[in-house]
Amino acid sequence: MKKVVLAYSGGLDTSVAVAWLREQFGAEVVTLTVDVGGGSLRTGVEARAMSAGASRAYVVDARERFLTDFVWPHLQANALYQGAYPLATALARPLIAQLLCEVAAREGADAVAHGCTGKGNDQVRFDVAVHALNPSLEVVAPMRVGMGLSREQEIDYANERGIEIPITKASPYSIDANLWGRSIETGVLEDPWVAPPADVYEWTVAPGAAPEPVEIAIGFEGGVPVSLDGERLPALGLVERVHQLAGAHGVGRIDHVEDRLVGIKSREIYEAPAATVLHAAHRAVEGLALSKDTLRFNRLVADELARLTYDGLWFSALHRDLRGYVASSQRVVSGDARIRLDHGNAVLVGRRSPLSLYDRSLATYDADDAFDHASAVGFIEIFGLPLRVEAARHGAVGKFHGAAWSWTEPLLDALPTTVADPAGAVAG
Ligand code: ARG
């Protein structure tokens, strides 16, 4: 290895890794810091990279592209890993991996490096994505191949070499953050029975301490959010505004025991105020704009896309093709959703769409009802036909009795029942 591009956060681990890679491999180290929002860009990263011995320090502002190219397709798909995690960390990895490969090409580097440990999903995401994009690059993860130093050892290591140390105090948690969410693990959270202490949260107030509820309106075009309370905003501005509002009302806390790709169950806390609100709003508009069959199929696609992203398979053909389906199906998902931010809850209170499939004249129970009630009889006759045939042949299927399903146990005699007759008597 002659020259390596290191994904560099500017934290203690990766600062030590700059020096460690130079000393261990005699390699020139170029750092790459990708700003994906959420406080991921620390001030003075370039200077710190230099103090650690980097020959060059790239800093890339990828915030808008992170949203439009990585987050939006998953919002459009309603993709949540195991139905809960909006995938913030997982979505940033392929973007960073792609930039690592591009900087490696520009710099003529033969390797890339990242600060992931050997137990998590992120190492898999980086390694797999880099090798899909450029199989000739070596991928080194210092934490996985011997750098493993304790925090105290890292501080000593840095001091001995004159590496600037970030002045943040030691957090009891392992944290990753970007515009789409904040992921918190380890420490007391490793006991899934322990309630998350207050110091876990930085973006959301305690729901009980939230101010009076407010209502906001999110506008969508083609399944993508484009406005807040009628004001058109670029992706970054919109997410930052929704983030502030939702966080101030305690919305977006997620407590999840999730299944990592490497086979471990892990307790994770997420703060995802913008993602929570925008997912709820998107589902509401989509519910008006898409057919029953499309909505049902989309749930399968959502699960698959979430799994592929979680498992680091962004640059696979299946991922690309599912994104293609999502983009196509979302063309008609335009409209607005009203959300009340109420003490930790994002409560959907209304939705509308110019392309709505909802037809009030069909839905109404008022006099102007356009639905043909009489034709329901024929519809049910045909729809229920297979079940009537089956019940006639085998009996209607109710309860499981030993080895067979049957409809043998009367309910009426088993339930407390009163019967009134014209004499007013009530029999039990
Ligand atoms: N469990 C999440 C994921 O795999 C978040 C991992 C974030 N890393 C961290 N150091 N907290 O996407």
Short mmCIF file of C-alpha atoms and ligand atoms in Angstrom, two decimals:
data_model
loop_
_atom_site.label_atom_id
_atom_site.label_comp_id
_atom_site.label_asym_id
_atom_site.label_seq_id
_atom_site.Cartn_x
_atom_site.Cartn_y
_atom_site.Cartn_z
CA MET A 1 0.00 0.00 0.00
CA LYS A 2 1.53 3.29 -1.10
CA LYS A 3 -1.23 5.83 -0.80
CA VAL A 4 -4.49 5.48 1.11
CA VAL A 5 -7.63 7.64 1.26
CA LEU A 6 -9.12 7.55 4.75
CA ALA A 7 -12.76 8.36 5.51
CA TYR A 8 -12.07 10.94 8.19
CA SER A 9 -14.58 12.26 10.71
CA GLY A 10 -12.05 14.32 12.63
CA GLY A 11 -12.81 12.39 15.82
CA LEU A 12 -10.21 10.75 18.02
CA ASP A 13 -10.33 7.28 16.38
CA THR A 14 -9.80 8.43 12.82
CA SER A 15 -7.23 11.06 13.85
CA VAL A 16 -5.14 8.32 15.44
CA ALA A 17 -5.78 6.18 12.35
CA VAL A 18 -4.05 8.76 10.12
CA ALA A 19 -0.79 8.36 12.04
CA TRP A 20 -1.27 4.62 12.53
CA LEU A 21 -1.68 3.99 8.77
CA ARG A 22 1.48 5.99 8.02
CA GLU A 23 3.54 4.19 10.64
CA GLN A 24 2.15 0.73 10.05
CA PHE A 25 2.29 0.68 6.28
CA GLY A 26 4.63 3.56 5.46
CA ALA A 27 1.78 4.89 3.33
CA GLU A 28 0.89 8.43 2.35
CA VAL A 29 -2.51 9.27 3.86
CA VAL A 30 -5.10 11.51 2.22
CA THR A 31 -8.20 12.22 4.31
CA LEU A 32 -11.76 12.63 3.05
CA THR A 33 -14.39 14.25 5.24
CA VAL A 34 -17.93 14.17 3.90
CA ASP A 35 -20.42 16.65 5.31
CA VAL A 36 -23.77 14.87 5.39
CA GLY A 37 -25.28 17.37 7.85
CA GLY A 38 -26.51 16.73 11.35
CA GLY A 39 -23.28 18.11 12.80
CA SER A 40 -21.17 15.53 10.95
CA LEU A 41 -18.69 18.24 9.92
CA ARG A 42 -16.46 19.23 12.84
CA THR A 43 -14.76 22.60 12.71
CA GLY A 44 -11.05 22.49 11.96
CA VAL A 45 -11.00 18.99 10.47
CA GLU A 46 -8.45 19.95 7.81
CA ALA A 47 -6.01 21.30 10.39
CA ARG A 48 -6.46 18.23 12.57
CA ALA A 49 -5.88 15.90 9.62
CA MET A 50 -2.66 17.78 8.84
CA SER A 51 -1.51 17.64 12.46
CA ALA A 52 -2.00 13.87 12.32
CA GLY A 53 0.20 13.63 9.25
CA ALA A 54 -2.18 13.65 6.29
CA SER A 55 -0.66 14.87 3.03
CA ARG A 56 -3.98 16.32 1.85
CA ALA A 57 -7.39 16.78 3.42
CA TYR A 58 -10.53 16.78 1.25
CA VAL A 59 -13.77 18.15 2.68
CA VAL A 60 -16.90 17.62 0.58
CA ASP A 61 -20.29 19.21 1.24
CA ALA A 62 -22.65 16.43 0.13
CA ARG A 63 -25.69 17.51 2.12
CA GLU A 64 -28.12 18.36 -0.70
CA ARG A 65 -27.09 15.33 -2.82
CA PHE A 66 -27.33 13.07 0.21
CA LEU A 67 -30.99 14.02 0.45
CA THR A 68 -31.93 14.06 -3.23
CA ASP A 69 -30.04 10.95 -4.38
CA PHE A 70 -29.94 8.74 -1.31
CA VAL A 71 -32.64 9.75 1.18
CA TRP A 72 -35.49 10.70 -1.18
CA PRO A 73 -35.72 7.30 -2.94
CA HIS A 74 -36.14 5.67 0.46
CA LEU A 75 -38.70 8.22 1.64
CA GLN A 76 -40.62 7.64 -1.60
CA ALA A 77 -40.48 3.90 -0.94
CA ASN A 78 -41.45 4.24 2.76
CA ALA A 79 -38.34 2.16 3.44
CA LEU A 80 -37.77 1.49 7.14
CA TYR A 81 -35.49 -1.34 8.24
CA GLN A 82 -37.55 -3.86 10.20
CA GLY A 83 -40.37 -1.36 10.03
CA ALA A 84 -38.62 1.03 12.40
CA TYR A 85 -35.23 2.45 11.41
CA PRO A 86 -35.20 5.23 8.76
CA LEU A 87 -31.70 4.07 7.71
CA ALA A 88 -29.85 7.35 8.29
CA THR A 89 -26.41 5.84 8.86
CA ALA A 90 -26.91 3.13 6.25
CA LEU A 91 -27.88 5.68 3.57
CA ALA A 92 -24.74 7.79 4.01
CA ARG A 93 -22.33 4.88 3.57
CA PRO A 94 -22.65 4.32 -0.19
CA LEU A 95 -22.27 8.06 -0.77
CA ILE A 96 -19.08 8.17 1.30
CA ALA A 97 -17.81 4.97 -0.36
CA GLN A 98 -18.34 6.47 -3.81
CA LEU A 99 -16.45 9.63 -2.85
CA LEU A 100 -13.64 7.52 -1.37
CA CYS A 101 -13.25 5.77 -4.73
CA GLU A 102 -13.35 9.04 -6.67
CA VAL A 103 -10.72 10.68 -4.45
CA ALA A 104 -8.60 7.51 -4.71
CA ALA A 105 -8.77 7.77 -8.51
CA ARG A 106 -7.89 11.47 -8.51
CA GLU A 107 -5.02 10.92 -6.07
CA GLY A 108 -3.72 7.74 -7.67
CA ALA A 109 -4.19 5.90 -4.37
CA ASP A 110 -4.13 2.10 -4.22
CA ALA A 111 -6.17 1.76 -1.02
CA VAL A 112 -9.00 3.31 1.00
CA ALA A 113 -9.56 3.09 4.74
CA HIS A 114 -12.37 3.59 7.25
CA GLY A 115 -12.70 3.68 11.03
CA CYS A 116 -15.32 0.95 11.44
CA THR A 117 -15.00 -1.88 13.91
CA GLY A 118 -15.28 -5.56 13.03
CA LYS A 119 -18.72 -6.05 14.62
CA GLY A 120 -20.97 -3.63 12.86
CA ASN A 121 -22.82 -3.14 9.61
CA ASP A 122 -20.82 -0.12 8.49
CA GLN A 123 -17.62 -2.06 7.72
CA VAL A 124 -19.65 -4.33 5.43
CA ARG A 125 -21.28 -1.35 3.70
CA PHE A 126 -17.94 0.34 3.02
CA ASP A 127 -16.05 -2.76 1.93
CA VAL A 128 -18.79 -4.09 -0.33
CA ALA A 129 -19.54 -0.72 -1.94
CA VAL A 130 -15.88 0.11 -2.58
CA HIS A 131 -15.24 -3.27 -4.17
CA ALA A 132 -18.33 -2.96 -6.37
CA LEU A 133 -17.05 0.40 -7.63
CA ASN A 134 -13.36 -0.47 -7.88
CA PRO A 135 -12.27 -4.06 -7.17
CA SER A 136 -8.60 -3.14 -7.42
CA LEU A 137 -8.66 -0.93 -4.33
CA GLU A 138 -7.49 -2.44 -1.07
CA VAL A 139 -9.77 -1.63 1.88
CA VAL A 140 -8.16 -1.27 5.30
CA ALA A 141 -10.01 -0.90 8.58
CA PRO A 142 -7.38 -0.11 11.24
CA MET A 143 -9.78 -0.98 14.08
CA ARG A 144 -10.23 -4.42 12.57
CA VAL A 145 -6.57 -5.18 12.00
CA GLY A 146 -4.78 -4.35 15.19
CA MET A 147 -5.16 -0.64 15.95
CA GLY A 148 -7.66 -1.45 18.73
CA LEU A 149 -6.57 1.07 21.37
CA SER A 150 -8.55 2.16 24.43
CA ARG A 151 -9.61 5.80 24.59
CA GLU A 152 -6.78 6.55 27.05
CA GLN A 153 -4.23 4.82 24.82
CA GLU A 154 -5.49 6.78 21.82
CA ILE A 155 -5.12 10.06 23.71
CA ASP A 156 -1.53 9.13 24.70
CA TYR A 157 -0.78 8.03 21.14
CA ALA A 158 -2.06 11.35 19.80
CA ASN A 159 -0.23 13.46 22.41
CA GLU A 160 3.08 11.69 21.74
CA ARG A 161 2.76 12.64 18.06
CA GLY A 162 1.42 16.15 18.46
CA ILE A 163 -1.93 15.24 16.92
CA GLU A 164 -4.63 17.75 17.78
CA ILE A 165 -7.32 16.09 19.86
CA PRO A 166 -10.98 17.05 19.49
CA ILE A 167 -12.02 18.88 22.63
CA THR A 168 -15.37 17.09 22.90
CA LYS A 169 -15.82 15.27 26.19
CA ALA A 170 -15.96 11.49 26.13
CA SER A 171 -19.48 10.35 25.31
CA PRO A 172 -20.72 7.20 27.01
CA TYR A 173 -22.26 6.22 23.66
CA SER A 174 -21.22 5.45 20.13
CA ILE A 175 -22.93 8.02 17.92
CA ASP A 176 -23.28 8.59 14.20
CA ALA A 177 -25.26 11.53 12.84
CA ASN A 178 -26.37 13.02 9.56
CA LEU A 179 -29.31 15.04 8.24
CA TRP A 180 -31.64 12.06 8.29
CA GLY A 181 -30.99 10.89 11.82
CA ARG A 182 -28.77 10.30 14.80
CA SER A 183 -27.84 6.71 15.76
CA ILE A 184 -26.85 5.99 19.35
CA GLU A 185 -25.61 2.70 20.76
CA THR A 186 -23.52 1.07 23.55
CA GLY A 187 -23.15 1.98 27.24
CA VAL A 188 -26.23 1.45 29.41
CA LEU A 189 -28.30 1.03 26.22
CA GLU A 190 -26.83 -2.46 25.87
CA ASP A 191 -29.45 -3.61 28.37
CA PRO A 192 -32.64 -3.57 26.26
CA TRP A 193 -34.73 -3.35 29.45
CA VAL A 194 -33.08 -0.09 30.57
CA ALA A 195 -34.95 3.06 29.59
CA PRO A 196 -32.75 5.44 27.59
CA PRO A 197 -31.29 8.07 29.94
CA ALA A 198 -32.04 11.71 29.09
CA ASP A 199 -28.44 12.34 27.94
CA VAL A 200 -28.95 10.02 24.95
CA TYR A 201 -31.03 12.67 23.22
CA GLU A 202 -29.68 15.83 21.66
CA TRP A 203 -32.14 16.66 18.91
CA THR A 204 -35.48 16.08 20.60
CA VAL A 205 -36.93 17.52 23.81
CA ALA A 206 -38.61 15.16 26.25
CA PRO A 207 -42.17 14.77 24.90
CA GLY A 208 -43.61 15.72 28.30
CA ALA A 209 -41.70 19.01 28.24
CA ALA A 210 -42.80 19.91 24.70
CA PRO A 211 -44.68 23.18 24.11
CA GLU A 212 -48.31 23.43 22.93
CA PRO A 213 -48.93 21.34 19.78
CA VAL A 214 -48.52 22.98 16.36
CA GLU A 215 -49.77 21.93 12.96
CA ILE A 216 -47.58 21.93 9.86
CA ALA A 217 -48.29 21.15 6.20
CA ILE A 218 -45.84 19.31 3.95
CA GLY A 219 -46.27 19.51 0.18
CA PHE A 220 -45.10 16.69 -2.12
CA GLU A 221 -44.45 16.47 -5.85
CA GLY A 222 -43.68 13.09 -7.37
CA GLY A 223 -43.31 11.59 -3.90
CA VAL A 224 -40.69 14.12 -2.86
CA PRO A 225 -41.29 16.86 -0.26
CA VAL A 226 -41.07 20.33 -1.82
CA SER A 227 -42.76 22.73 0.60
CA LEU A 228 -43.41 23.50 4.24
CA ASP A 229 -46.58 25.45 5.09
CA GLY A 230 -46.89 26.47 1.45
CA GLU A 231 -43.34 27.81 1.15
CA ARG A 232 -41.23 26.05 -1.50
CA LEU A 233 -37.86 25.01 -0.13
CA PRO A 234 -34.83 23.15 -1.45
CA ALA A 235 -34.27 19.70 0.09
CA LEU A 236 -31.71 20.85 2.64
CA GLY A 237 -33.71 23.85 3.85
CA LEU A 238 -36.87 21.79 4.14
CA VAL A 239 -35.28 18.97 6.12
CA GLU A 240 -33.52 21.39 8.46
CA ARG A 241 -36.74 23.29 9.15
CA VAL A 242 -38.80 20.15 9.77
CA HIS A 243 -35.96 18.82 11.95
CA GLN A 244 -36.06 21.92 14.17
CA LEU A 245 -39.85 21.98 14.49
CA ALA A 246 -40.26 18.27 15.12
CA GLY A 247 -37.31 18.10 17.54
CA ALA A 248 -38.71 21.02 19.54
CA HIS A 249 -41.93 19.00 19.97
CA GLY A 250 -40.16 15.79 21.01
CA VAL A 251 -40.99 13.97 17.76
CA GLY A 252 -38.68 11.31 16.32
CA ARG A 253 -37.37 9.14 19.16
CA ILE A 254 -37.06 5.49 18.16
CA ASP A 255 -36.03 2.63 20.45
CA HIS A 256 -35.33 -0.49 18.42
CA VAL A 257 -33.75 -3.90 18.89
CA GLU A 258 -32.48 -4.56 15.39
CA ASP A 259 -30.83 -7.44 13.61
CA ARG A 260 -27.40 -6.57 12.30
CA LEU A 261 -26.11 -8.15 9.14
CA VAL A 262 -23.29 -9.80 11.09
CA GLY A 263 -25.83 -11.84 13.07
CA ILE A 264 -26.02 -9.80 16.26
CA LYS A 265 -29.17 -8.39 17.83
CA SER A 266 -28.44 -4.87 18.91
CA ARG A 267 -30.36 -2.22 20.86
CA GLU A 268 -30.35 1.09 19.03
CA ILE A 269 -31.76 4.48 19.85
CA TYR A 270 -32.45 6.81 16.96
CA GLU A 271 -33.42 10.43 16.83
CA ALA A 272 -34.98 11.12 13.48
CA PRO A 273 -37.35 14.07 13.79
CA ALA A 274 -37.43 15.06 10.12
CA ALA A 275 -37.60 11.45 8.90
CA THR A 276 -40.47 10.63 11.26
CA VAL A 277 -42.59 13.57 10.10
CA LEU A 278 -41.78 13.23 6.40
CA HIS A 279 -42.44 9.48 6.35
CA ALA A 280 -45.85 10.01 7.99
CA ALA A 281 -46.68 12.82 5.58
CA HIS A 282 -45.54 10.86 2.53
CA ARG A 283 -47.58 7.79 3.44
CA ALA A 284 -50.65 9.98 3.84
CA VAL A 285 -50.39 11.57 0.38
CA GLU A 286 -49.52 8.24 -1.20
CA GLY A 287 -52.61 6.67 0.36
CA LEU A 288 -54.77 9.03 -1.70
CA ALA A 289 -52.76 8.93 -4.92
CA LEU A 290 -51.98 5.24 -5.44
CA SER A 291 -54.22 2.24 -6.04
CA LYS A 292 -54.81 -0.53 -3.53
CA ASP A 293 -52.67 -2.94 -5.55
CA THR A 294 -49.77 -0.51 -5.94
CA LEU A 295 -49.82 0.26 -2.21
CA ARG A 296 -49.74 -3.43 -1.39
CA PHE A 297 -46.86 -4.13 -3.78
CA ASN A 298 -44.99 -1.06 -2.47
CA ARG A 299 -44.87 -2.57 1.00
CA LEU A 300 -42.91 -5.51 -0.39
CA VAL A 301 -40.59 -3.15 -2.27
CA ALA A 302 -40.11 -1.03 0.88
CA ASP A 303 -38.97 -4.06 2.86
CA GLU A 304 -36.61 -5.25 0.14
CA LEU A 305 -35.10 -1.84 -0.48
CA ALA A 306 -34.60 -1.25 3.25
CA ARG A 307 -32.91 -4.62 3.63
CA LEU A 308 -30.62 -4.10 0.64
CA THR A 309 -29.59 -0.67 1.89
CA TYR A 310 -29.12 -1.90 5.43
CA ASP A 311 -27.02 -4.80 4.18
CA GLY A 312 -24.77 -2.52 2.12
CA LEU A 313 -25.95 -3.68 -1.31
CA TRP A 314 -26.64 -0.19 -2.73
CA PHE A 315 -24.57 -0.73 -5.86
CA SER A 316 -26.39 -3.93 -6.85
CA ALA A 317 -28.62 -4.30 -9.91
CA LEU A 318 -31.60 -5.21 -7.73
CA HIS A 319 -31.23 -2.00 -5.71
CA ARG A 320 -31.06 0.08 -8.88
CA ASP A 321 -34.07 -1.65 -10.41
CA LEU A 322 -36.18 -1.29 -7.28
CA ARG A 323 -35.32 2.42 -7.19
CA GLY A 324 -36.45 2.56 -10.79
CA TYR A 325 -39.81 1.02 -9.87
CA VAL A 326 -40.19 3.41 -6.94
CA ALA A 327 -39.44 6.47 -9.08
CA SER A 328 -41.96 5.35 -11.68
CA SER A 329 -44.73 4.56 -9.21
CA GLN A 330 -44.23 7.89 -7.41
CA ARG A 331 -44.90 10.11 -10.45
CA VAL A 332 -48.48 10.70 -9.32
CA VAL A 333 -47.74 11.13 -5.59
CA SER A 334 -48.36 14.85 -5.28
CA GLY A 335 -50.33 16.72 -2.64
CA ASP A 336 -50.17 17.90 0.94
CA ALA A 337 -50.31 16.34 4.38
CA ARG A 338 -51.19 18.11 7.61
CA ILE A 339 -49.31 16.90 10.66
CA ARG A 340 -49.83 17.95 14.26
CA LEU A 341 -46.63 17.88 16.32
CA ASP A 342 -48.00 16.90 19.67
CA HIS A 343 -45.77 15.94 22.58
CA GLY A 344 -43.61 13.40 20.81
CA ASN A 345 -46.21 12.35 18.25
CA ALA A 346 -46.50 13.26 14.59
CA VAL A 347 -50.27 13.01 14.25
CA LEU A 348 -51.67 12.97 10.75
CA VAL A 349 -54.76 15.20 10.68
CA GLY A 350 -55.46 15.64 6.97
CA ARG A 351 -54.28 15.05 3.42
CA ARG A 352 -55.20 16.18 -0.10
CA SER A 353 -53.96 15.53 -3.61
CA PRO A 354 -54.79 17.01 -7.01
CA LEU A 355 -54.34 13.48 -8.38
CA SER A 356 -56.35 11.83 -5.63
CA LEU A 357 -58.10 8.54 -6.31
CA TYR A 358 -60.43 9.31 -3.43
CA ASP A 359 -63.90 10.10 -4.78
CA ARG A 360 -66.25 11.63 -2.25
CA SER A 361 -69.31 10.89 -4.34
CA LEU A 362 -68.43 7.20 -4.04
CA ALA A 363 -67.41 7.30 -0.39
CA THR A 364 -70.25 9.39 1.02
CA TYR A 365 -73.21 8.15 3.06
CA ASP A 366 -75.11 11.36 2.21
CA ALA A 367 -77.96 11.68 -0.26
CA ASP A 368 -75.70 12.48 -3.24
CA ASP A 369 -74.16 9.01 -3.03
CA ALA A 370 -73.15 7.79 -6.52
CA PHE A 371 -72.30 4.24 -5.48
CA ASP A 372 -74.71 1.60 -6.77
CA HIS A 373 -75.78 -0.26 -3.63
CA ALA A 374 -77.90 -2.76 -5.54
CA SER A 375 -74.97 -3.97 -7.60
CA ALA A 376 -73.17 -4.88 -4.37
CA VAL A 377 -75.48 -7.88 -4.14
CA GLY A 378 -74.23 -9.39 -7.41
CA PHE A 379 -70.65 -8.54 -6.56
CA ILE A 380 -70.85 -10.33 -3.22
CA GLU A 381 -72.58 -13.30 -4.86
CA ILE A 382 -69.57 -13.87 -7.12
CA PHE A 383 -66.89 -12.77 -4.64
CA GLY A 384 -68.21 -15.17 -1.94
CA LEU A 385 -68.71 -18.09 -4.31
CA PRO A 386 -65.47 -19.99 -3.56
CA LEU A 387 -66.05 -19.76 0.18
CA ARG A 388 -69.66 -20.96 -0.09
CA VAL A 389 -68.51 -23.94 -2.15
CA GLU A 390 -65.77 -24.76 0.32
CA ALA A 391 -68.06 -24.46 3.36
CA ALA A 392 -70.66 -26.65 1.72
CA ARG A 393 -68.03 -29.30 1.05
CA HIS A 394 -66.02 -29.21 4.30
CA GLY A 395 -67.95 -27.04 6.76
CA ALA A 396 -67.09 -23.49 7.67
CA VAL A 397 -63.72 -23.31 9.33
CA GLY A 398 -63.72 -21.93 12.86
CA LYS A 399 -61.70 -23.34 15.68
CA PHE A 400 -58.88 -25.85 15.88
CA HIS A 401 -59.93 -29.03 17.66
CA GLY A 402 -57.16 -31.53 18.19
CA ALA A 403 -56.24 -32.59 14.69
CA ALA A 404 -58.90 -30.79 12.64
CA TRP A 405 -60.38 -27.36 12.03
CA SER A 406 -64.12 -27.24 12.56
CA TRP A 407 -66.99 -25.01 13.55
CA THR A 408 -68.23 -27.08 16.41
CA GLU A 409 -68.23 -24.93 19.51
CA PRO A 410 -71.42 -22.85 19.95
CA LEU A 411 -70.71 -19.34 21.16
CA LEU A 412 -74.19 -18.26 22.19
CA ASP A 413 -74.49 -20.66 25.13
CA ALA A 414 -71.01 -19.84 26.31
CA LEU A 415 -71.56 -16.05 26.51
CA PRO A 416 -73.61 -14.07 29.06
CA THR A 417 -76.78 -13.21 27.10
CA THR A 418 -80.01 -11.34 27.87
CA VAL A 419 -83.20 -11.52 25.83
CA ALA A 420 -86.00 -8.94 26.12
CA ASP A 421 -89.55 -9.74 24.92
CA PRO A 422 -92.76 -7.65 24.68
CA ALA A 423 -93.67 -8.53 28.30
CA GLY A 424 -90.47 -6.83 29.32
CA ALA A 425 -89.09 -9.94 30.86
CA VAL A 426 -85.40 -10.53 30.52
CA ALA A 427 -84.24 -14.09 30.34
CA GLY A 428 -80.68 -15.16 30.99
N1 ARG B 1 -27.30 0.38 13.66
C1 ARG B 1 -27.28 1.42 12.71
C2 ARG B 1 -26.89 0.92 11.34
O1 ARG B 1 -26.34 -0.14 11.24
C3 ARG B 1 -26.44 2.59 13.13
C4 ARG B 1 -24.96 2.35 13.30
C5 ARG B 1 -24.35 3.63 13.66
N2 ARG B 1 -23.05 3.60 14.19
C6 ARG B 1 -22.74 4.10 15.40
N3 ARG B 1 -21.50 4.25 15.69
N4 ARG B 1 -23.65 4.42 16.27
O2 ARG B 1 -27.16 1.55 10.35
#
